[in-house]
Tab-separated table of C-alpha atoms in Angstrom:
chain	number	residue	atom	x	y	z
K	1	MET	CA	-0.233	0.419	-0.321
K	2	LEU	CA	0.470	4.331	-0.253
K	3	GLY	CA	2.573	5.924	2.442
K	4	LEU	CA	1.479	9.043	2.886
K	5	TYR	CA	4.429	11.665	4.158
K	6	LEU	CA	3.378	15.260	5.338
K	7	HIS	CA	6.060	17.565	5.585
K	8	VAL	CA	5.540	20.498	7.890
K	9	PRO	CA	8.451	23.288	8.322
K	10	PHE	CA	8.362	25.269	11.330
K	11	CYS	CA	10.026	24.986	14.157
K	12	SER	CA	10.411	26.947	17.138
K	13	ALA	CA	14.700	27.293	17.092
K	14	ILE	CA	16.777	26.348	14.577
K	15	CYS	CA	19.059	23.569	15.120
K	16	ASN	CA	22.433	24.849	14.438
K	17	TYR	CA	22.553	21.036	12.578
K	18	CYS	CA	19.660	21.550	10.781
K	19	ASN	CA	19.513	20.783	6.622
K	20	PHE	CA	15.726	19.763	6.649
K	21	ASN	CA	12.912	22.311	4.885
K	22	ARG	CA	12.638	24.588	7.870
K	23	GLY	CA	10.965	28.083	9.042
K	24	LEU	CA	10.668	29.284	13.001
K	25	PHE	CA	6.913	29.221	12.778
K	26	GLU	CA	4.723	31.452	12.100
K	27	PRO	CA	0.494	31.365	13.029
K	28	GLY	CA	-0.755	33.231	10.719
K	29	LEU	CA	1.838	31.127	8.337
K	30	LYS	CA	0.552	28.180	9.869
K	31	ASN	CA	-2.820	29.350	8.891
K	32	ARG	CA	-2.561	29.214	5.473
K	33	TYR	CA	-0.332	26.418	4.642
K	34	VAL	CA	-2.623	23.303	6.325
K	35	ALA	CA	-5.381	24.585	4.090
K	36	ALA	CA	-2.870	24.434	1.573
K	37	LEU	CA	-1.983	20.878	3.336
K	38	GLU	CA	-5.727	20.522	2.733
K	39	ARG	CA	-6.043	21.568	-1.146
K	40	GLU	CA	-2.931	19.746	-2.365
K	41	ILE	CA	-4.377	16.480	-0.496
K	42	ALA	CA	-7.720	16.569	-2.134
K	43	ALA	CA	-6.571	17.186	-5.406
K	44	SER	CA	-4.076	13.826	-5.457
K	45	GLY	CA	-6.017	11.200	-3.778
K	46	ARG	CA	-7.799	9.040	-6.219
K	47	GLY	CA	-9.609	6.521	-3.068
K	48	GLU	CA	-6.088	4.964	-3.636
K	49	PRO	CA	-5.242	2.423	-0.560
K	50	VAL	CA	-3.150	3.446	1.792
K	51	ASP	CA	-1.274	1.930	5.355
K	52	THR	CA	0.534	4.215	6.825
K	53	ILE	CA	0.667	8.156	7.130
K	54	PHE	CA	3.707	10.063	8.772
K	55	PHE	CA	4.528	12.933	9.675
K	56	GLY	CA	7.881	14.876	9.300
K	57	GLY	CA	10.000	17.868	9.577
K	58	GLY	CA	10.421	20.957	10.754
K	59	THR	CA	8.020	20.448	13.890
K	60	PRO	CA	4.779	18.535	13.172
K	61	SER	CA	3.618	18.880	17.250
K	62	LEU	CA	3.307	22.726	16.301
K	63	LEU	CA	-0.079	22.295	14.156
K	64	ASP	CA	-3.434	22.632	17.171
K	65	PRO	CA	-4.444	19.220	17.436
K	66	ALA	CA	-7.549	20.420	15.350
K	67	GLU	CA	-5.063	20.932	12.825
K	68	VAL	CA	-3.600	17.383	13.082
K	69	ALA	CA	-6.947	15.787	12.589
K	70	ARG	CA	-8.243	18.630	10.168
K	71	LEU	CA	-5.598	16.714	7.813
K	72	ILE	CA	-5.953	13.552	8.756
K	73	ALA	CA	-10.283	14.172	7.881
K	74	ALA	CA	-8.205	14.879	3.876
K	75	THR	CA	-5.732	11.460	3.677
K	76	ARG	CA	-8.969	9.371	4.349
K	77	ALA	CA	-11.323	10.998	2.594
K	78	ALA	CA	-8.813	10.837	-0.538
K	79	PHE	CA	-7.562	7.690	0.885
K	80	ASP	CA	-8.821	4.800	1.501
K	81	VAL	CA	-6.568	4.722	4.962
K	82	ALA	CA	-6.671	1.389	6.346
K	83	ALA	CA	-8.341	1.202	9.452
K	84	ASP	CA	-4.987	-0.084	10.769
K	85	ALA	CA	-2.911	2.118	9.348
K	86	GLU	CA	-0.322	3.945	10.713
K	87	VAL	CA	0.320	7.743	12.023
K	88	THR	CA	3.135	8.684	13.177
K	89	LEU	CA	3.713	12.718	14.384
K	90	GLU	CA	6.912	13.814	14.752
K	91	THR	CA	7.532	16.029	17.747
K	92	ASN	CA	9.729	17.941	20.105
K	93	PRO	CA	10.084	17.189	23.155
K	94	GLU	CA	9.950	21.209	24.264
K	95	THR	CA	6.506	21.536	22.333
K	96	SER	CA	4.728	18.612	24.527
K	97	THR	CA	2.095	18.626	26.762
K	98	SER	CA	-0.345	16.242	28.842
K	99	GLU	CA	-2.893	18.273	26.660
K	100	ARG	CA	-2.124	18.356	23.436
K	101	MET	CA	-0.837	14.694	23.619
K	102	SER	CA	-4.656	13.878	24.682
K	103	GLY	CA	-5.839	15.852	21.544
K	104	PHE	CA	-3.169	14.393	19.100
K	105	ARG	CA	-4.425	11.011	20.771
K	106	GLU	CA	-8.271	11.836	19.526
K	107	ALA	CA	-6.804	13.056	15.898
K	108	GLY	CA	-6.110	9.638	14.689
K	109	VAL	CA	-2.571	9.705	15.582
K	110	ASN	CA	-1.561	6.596	16.731
K	111	ARG	CA	2.729	7.185	17.364
K	112	ILE	CA	4.856	9.827	18.393
K	113	SER	CA	8.180	10.087	17.213
K	114	LEU	CA	9.959	12.695	19.623
K	115	GLY	CA	13.450	14.452	18.486
K	116	VAL	CA	15.334	13.448	21.860
K	117	GLN	CA	19.224	13.805	20.396
K	118	SER	CA	20.242	13.376	23.959
K	119	PHE	CA	19.634	12.537	27.565
K	120	ARG	CA	22.846	15.057	28.146
K	121	ASP	CA	21.941	18.570	28.438
K	122	GLN	CA	25.428	20.406	27.789
K	123	GLU	CA	25.081	18.448	24.400
K	124	LEU	CA	21.779	19.934	23.927
K	125	LYS	CA	22.831	23.016	24.007
K	126	ARG	CA	25.945	23.261	21.575
K	127	LEU	CA	23.288	21.114	18.603
K	128	GLY	CA	21.089	24.220	19.236
K	129	ARG	CA	17.974	22.469	21.384
K	130	ILE	CA	15.689	23.865	23.379
K	131	HIS	CA	14.367	21.182	25.315
K	132	SER	CA	16.007	19.485	28.984
K	133	ALA	CA	16.935	15.825	29.226
K	134	ASP	CA	13.823	15.734	32.167
K	135	ARG	CA	11.190	17.672	29.669
K	136	ALA	CA	12.333	14.570	27.417
K	137	ARG	CA	11.481	12.310	30.127
K	138	ALA	CA	8.063	14.052	30.509
K	139	ALA	CA	7.307	14.346	27.376
K	140	VAL	CA	7.543	10.452	27.229
K	141	HIS	CA	5.299	10.313	30.391
K	142	GLU	CA	2.839	12.401	28.600
K	143	ALA	CA	2.474	9.862	25.731
K	144	ARG	CA	2.122	7.827	27.687
K	145	GLU	CA	-0.608	9.430	29.859
K	146	ALA	CA	-2.166	10.101	26.424
K	147	GLY	CA	-2.705	6.246	25.807
K	148	PHE	CA	0.155	5.927	23.478
K	149	ASP	CA	1.876	2.400	23.374
K	150	ASN	CA	3.905	3.367	20.316
K	151	VAL	CA	6.476	6.093	20.957
K	152	SER	CA	9.688	6.046	18.969
K	153	LEU	CA	13.150	8.665	20.396
K	154	ASP	CA	15.970	9.808	18.170
K	155	LEU	CA	19.424	9.755	19.125
K	156	MET	CA	22.803	10.930	17.958
K	157	MET	CA	26.209	9.754	18.445
K	158	TRP	CA	29.020	11.560	17.730
K	159	LEU	CA	28.168	14.899	18.750
K	160	PRO	CA	31.033	18.040	19.560
K	161	GLN	CA	33.133	17.254	23.071
K	162	GLN	CA	31.047	13.842	23.663
K	163	SER	CA	32.816	10.990	25.231
K	164	ALA	CA	31.877	7.604	24.811
K	165	ALA	CA	30.892	7.323	28.698
K	166	ASP	CA	28.476	10.315	27.425
K	167	TRP	CA	26.937	8.318	24.647
K	168	ARG	CA	26.692	5.296	27.112
K	169	GLU	CA	24.915	7.209	29.891
K	170	SER	CA	21.840	8.794	27.356
K	171	VAL	CA	21.360	4.707	26.049
K	172	HIS	CA	21.383	3.560	29.438
K	173	ALA	CA	18.346	6.807	30.037
K	174	LEU	CA	16.744	5.918	26.666
K	175	ILE	CA	16.200	1.779	28.160
K	176	ALA	CA	15.185	3.603	31.407
K	177	VAL	CA	12.258	5.292	29.187
K	178	ALA	CA	11.566	2.618	27.090
K	179	PRO	CA	10.188	3.213	23.995
K	180	GLU	CA	9.077	1.216	21.844
K	181	HIS	CA	10.531	2.733	18.926
K	182	ALA	CA	14.716	4.274	18.733
K	183	SER	CA	16.498	5.392	15.510
K	184	LEU	CA	20.406	6.120	16.494
K	185	TYR	CA	21.762	8.455	13.864
K	186	LEU	CA	25.731	9.717	13.601
K	187	LEU	CA	25.918	13.623	13.647
K	188	GLU	CA	26.369	14.468	9.767
K	189	LEU	CA	27.690	18.420	9.748
K	190	TYR	CA	26.129	19.902	6.151
K	191	PRO	CA	28.730	22.372	4.333
K	192	ASN	CA	27.359	25.317	5.696
K	193	ALA	CA	26.145	24.008	9.470
K	194	PRO	CA	26.845	26.711	11.826
K	195	LEU	CA	27.428	24.069	14.253
K	196	LYS	CA	31.135	23.992	12.556
K	197	GLU	CA	30.911	27.560	13.460
K	198	ASP	CA	29.896	26.665	16.430
K	199	MET	CA	33.179	24.227	17.275
K	200	ALA	CA	35.313	26.352	15.424
K	201	ARG	CA	34.775	29.730	17.696
K	202	ALA	CA	34.904	26.840	21.583
K	203	GLY	CA	37.369	24.486	19.636
K	204	TRP	CA	34.621	21.820	20.092
K	205	SER	CA	35.881	18.769	18.255
K	206	LEU	CA	34.641	15.445	17.420
K	207	ALA	CA	36.051	12.134	19.086
K	208	PRO	CA	38.404	10.108	16.126
K	209	ASP	CA	36.057	7.637	14.164
K	210	ASP	CA	37.301	4.549	15.892
K	211	ASP	CA	35.638	6.115	19.234
K	212	ALA	CA	32.837	6.078	16.998
K	213	ALA	CA	32.097	2.676	15.332
K	214	GLU	CA	32.296	1.846	19.355
K	215	MET	CA	30.704	3.976	20.777
K	216	TYR	CA	27.294	2.319	16.884
K	217	LEU	CA	28.830	-1.026	18.139
K	218	TRP	CA	28.787	-0.849	21.520
K	219	SER	CA	24.934	0.766	21.758
K	220	MET	CA	23.698	-2.075	19.250
K	221	SER	CA	24.798	-4.405	21.227
K	222	ARG	CA	22.715	-2.980	24.724
K	223	LEU	CA	20.252	-3.031	23.084
K	224	ASP	CA	20.125	-6.614	22.071
K	225	GLU	CA	20.568	-7.018	25.630
K	226	ALA	CA	18.015	-4.980	26.535
K	227	GLY	CA	15.425	-6.319	24.243
K	228	TYR	CA	15.151	-4.717	21.369
K	229	GLU	CA	15.719	-6.493	17.810
K	230	GLN	CA	17.929	-4.369	14.925
K	231	TYR	CA	15.744	-3.786	11.399
K	232	GLU	CA	17.570	-1.003	9.865
K	233	ILE	CA	21.479	0.444	9.882
K	234	SER	CA	20.349	3.372	12.120
K	235	ASN	CA	17.070	2.144	13.659
K	236	VAL	CA	15.578	-0.602	16.115
K	237	SER	CA	12.419	-1.613	17.586
K	238	ARG	CA	10.742	-3.820	20.166
K	239	PRO	CA	9.904	-7.192	18.392
K	240	GLY	CA	6.611	-6.510	15.503
K	241	ARG	CA	6.967	-2.373	16.457
K	242	PRO	CA	9.948	-1.690	13.131
K	243	SER	CA	7.915	2.229	11.431
K	244	ARG	CA	5.913	1.348	8.948
K	245	HIS	CA	6.627	3.899	7.185
K	246	ASN	CA	9.920	4.408	7.273
K	247	LEU	CA	10.287	0.639	5.464
K	248	LYS	CA	8.408	1.621	1.861
K	249	TYR	CA	12.171	4.073	1.803
K	250	TRP	CA	14.093	0.594	2.476
K	251	GLN	CA	11.574	-1.898	1.114
K	252	ASP	CA	11.310	-0.468	-2.239
K	253	GLY	CA	7.946	0.521	-1.989
K	254	GLU	CA	5.779	4.490	-2.883
K	255	TRP	CA	4.571	7.611	-1.232
K	256	LEU	CA	3.567	10.339	-1.671
K	257	GLY	CA	4.431	13.321	-0.078
K	258	PHE	CA	2.835	16.314	0.580
K	259	GLY	CA	3.525	20.046	1.561
K	260	CYS	CA	7.062	22.127	0.175
K	261	GLY	CA	10.100	20.090	-0.091
K	262	ALA	CA	8.239	16.903	0.110
K	263	HIS	CA	9.359	13.915	-2.036
K	264	SER	CA	7.346	11.357	-4.241
K	265	THR	CA	8.275	7.879	-5.377
K	266	ARG	CA	6.126	5.964	-7.936
K	267	HIS	CA	5.107	4.216	-10.389
K	268	GLY	CA	9.224	4.181	-11.800
K	269	ALA	CA	9.045	8.087	-10.830
K	270	ARG	CA	10.682	10.817	-8.463
K	271	TRP	CA	9.329	13.825	-7.254
K	272	LYS	CA	10.318	17.159	-5.679
K	273	ASN	CA	7.432	19.728	-4.126
K	274	VAL	CA	8.955	23.498	-4.417
K	275	ALA	CA	11.227	24.536	-0.951
K	276	SER	CA	9.203	27.528	-0.389
K	277	THR	CA	6.346	28.008	1.889
K	278	GLU	CA	4.962	30.958	0.248
K	279	GLU	CA	5.812	29.689	-3.021
K	280	TYR	CA	3.331	26.295	-1.900
K	281	ILE	CA	0.413	28.060	-0.576
K	282	SER	CA	0.929	30.435	-4.042
K	283	ARG	CA	0.189	27.576	-6.638
K	284	LEU	CA	-2.250	25.530	-4.306
K	285	HIS	CA	-4.391	29.092	-3.784
K	286	THR	CA	-3.156	30.563	-7.950
K	287	GLY	CA	-4.374	26.496	-9.137
K	288	HIS	CA	-0.682	26.600	-10.176
K	289	PRO	CA	1.386	23.072	-10.172
K	290	VAL	CA	3.906	22.716	-6.939
K	291	VAL	CA	6.069	19.792	-8.140
K	292	ALA	CA	9.535	21.627	-9.311
K	293	GLU	CA	11.126	18.553	-10.247
K	294	ARG	CA	10.757	15.200	-12.103
K	295	ARG	CA	12.241	11.983	-13.350
K	296	GLU	CA	11.481	9.222	-14.740
K	297	LEU	CA	14.373	6.231	-13.374
K	298	THR	CA	15.470	4.149	-16.091
K	299	ARG	CA	15.120	0.613	-14.786
K	300	ASP	CA	18.542	-0.245	-13.571
K	301	ALA	CA	18.406	3.265	-11.217
K	302	GLN	CA	15.086	1.368	-9.556
K	303	LEU	CA	16.909	-0.840	-9.090
K	304	GLU	CA	20.085	-0.194	-7.824
K	305	GLU	CA	18.178	2.062	-5.483
K	306	ALA	CA	16.576	-1.527	-4.458
K	307	LEU	CA	19.525	-2.815	-2.913
K	308	PHE	CA	20.901	0.297	-1.738
K	309	THR	CA	18.622	0.457	0.299
K	310	GLY	CA	17.397	-2.936	0.660
K	311	LEU	CA	20.862	-3.570	2.730
K	312	ARG	CA	20.477	-1.467	4.495
K	313	LEU	CA	18.173	-3.599	6.505
K	314	ALA	CA	18.847	-6.125	9.026
K	315	LYS	CA	17.745	-8.614	7.372
K	316	GLY	CA	19.199	-7.556	4.016
K	317	LEU	CA	17.945	-8.879	0.556
K	318	ASP	CA	16.710	-11.514	-1.382
K	319	LEU	CA	18.632	-11.660	-4.474
K	320	ASP	CA	16.555	-13.795	-6.324
K	321	THR	CA	13.179	-11.933	-5.959
K	322	VAL	CA	14.990	-8.491	-6.690
K	323	GLY	CA	16.102	-10.379	-9.993
K	324	ARG	CA	12.757	-11.793	-10.354
K	325	GLN	CA	11.514	-8.284	-9.932
K	326	TYR	CA	13.557	-6.333	-12.463
K	327	GLY	CA	14.548	-9.398	-14.376
K	328	ILE	CA	18.468	-10.303	-14.061
K	329	ASP	CA	20.421	-12.123	-12.183
K	330	VAL	CA	21.457	-9.922	-9.340
K	331	TRP	CA	24.406	-12.583	-8.404
K	332	ASP	CA	26.203	-12.129	-12.226
K	333	ARG	CA	26.334	-9.015	-12.056
K	334	TYR	CA	27.356	-7.564	-8.703
K	335	SER	CA	29.372	-10.696	-7.703
K	336	ASP	CA	33.257	-9.617	-7.844
K	337	ALA	CA	32.501	-5.934	-7.347
K	338	LEU	CA	31.207	-7.869	-3.522
K	339	GLN	CA	33.761	-10.116	-2.890
K	340	PRO	CA	36.424	-7.591	-0.993
K	341	ALA	CA	33.375	-7.580	1.537
K	342	ILE	CA	32.557	-11.145	1.863
K	343	LYS	CA	36.237	-12.035	2.366
K	344	ALA	CA	36.075	-9.484	5.297
K	345	GLY	CA	32.642	-10.939	6.501
K	346	LEU	CA	31.864	-6.537	6.097
K	347	ALA	CA	28.931	-8.528	4.365
K	348	ILE	CA	27.542	-12.390	3.789
K	349	ARG	CA	25.719	-14.263	1.543
K	350	ASP	CA	23.974	-16.845	2.546
K	351	GLY	CA	21.382	-19.016	0.051
K	352	PRO	CA	19.933	-16.515	-1.746
K	353	ARG	CA	20.258	-13.913	0.830
K	354	LEU	CA	22.485	-10.963	0.869
K	355	ARG	CA	23.591	-8.211	4.796
K	356	LEU	CA	26.001	-6.553	6.197
K	357	SER	CA	27.260	-7.732	9.308
K	358	ARG	CA	27.660	-4.465	12.792
K	359	ASP	CA	30.475	-4.247	10.729
K	360	GLY	CA	29.773	-4.118	7.850
K	361	MET	CA	26.572	-1.866	8.005
K	362	LEU	CA	30.166	0.801	9.813
K	363	LEU	CA	31.228	1.167	6.676
K	364	ALA	CA	28.003	1.263	4.007
K	365	ASN	CA	27.650	4.004	2.424
K	366	GLU	CA	31.141	2.648	0.715
K	367	ILE	CA	29.796	-1.282	0.535
K	368	LEU	CA	27.239	-0.088	-1.224
K	369	SER	CA	28.192	2.415	-3.607
K	370	VAL	CA	28.969	-0.664	-6.673
K	371	PHE	CA	25.601	-0.820	-6.567
K	372	VAL	CA	25.209	3.282	-8.283
């Protein structure tokens, strides 16, 4: 089934490492944006079956619960949304209250994804985050009180001045609040990130690569012990609780994106909406298309993407299944290029199935570059 992604570009503050399509919150602009989103959804739906809805951003929890309800209602009017659809709302801890969490639950959200990033206040300040570790813990509690039984937390490792011991503290804190799902990312600094300037001025440094690798391997092992299952390079969950929406990105699925800068992938094509919030609203108001870029993917490009994304999954891929779908012998085409990784124990072939080892996951981009 299709997944739907709704982009909400507003933030209370701009984090100094972020490169997503976002801007500071303005109530008037938000009202016009929600109306524009409703228009785009209504114009795009043809009653197709949908089983996931994901509000991403930005900070979607800056919307009022009534606005979230309006947008969910718009998707249900335009698409055949499954009764058990996974409906995720990305939430920052500083926007959470018991009242708002209850409102989001009543609006139809059944999964909360909290952008915690760290359980150490000093690290949060370095990242420009405006919540504290205690506020993050309180947000989890508020979600539980509101009836959410599917909560996800994001953490970031390899932060400026972060030691392995600091990272272990955050992982232990995550386990203590017991989410159903967690995403653990290495910090990536884009070229013009303000955090780079902050690091230079303050003399902050990143831990050596070997330490970052150890942080990653230790955290995955510790989460194994705590009852979580790693199902993707950066993602773990309780049994049966992976992100159904994000699995579409890794399992060669299809999705439609709504909102400024949102991406869609369907029927061998990929397109992207205009990035500017004002231009997006204006185009919908005047009846002009909001798509800024579109490209048709060749069969080879689709195959390469299916292999590159699918091998991010812990279980890897069945090469015979992929080969039948795309009409080629995958192993025959790529075996020579993959042999060095297999001999080094970074990739593992078991019959038709190919997957990365945990050590291989640390070098995933280098290994998987053979497909692109």
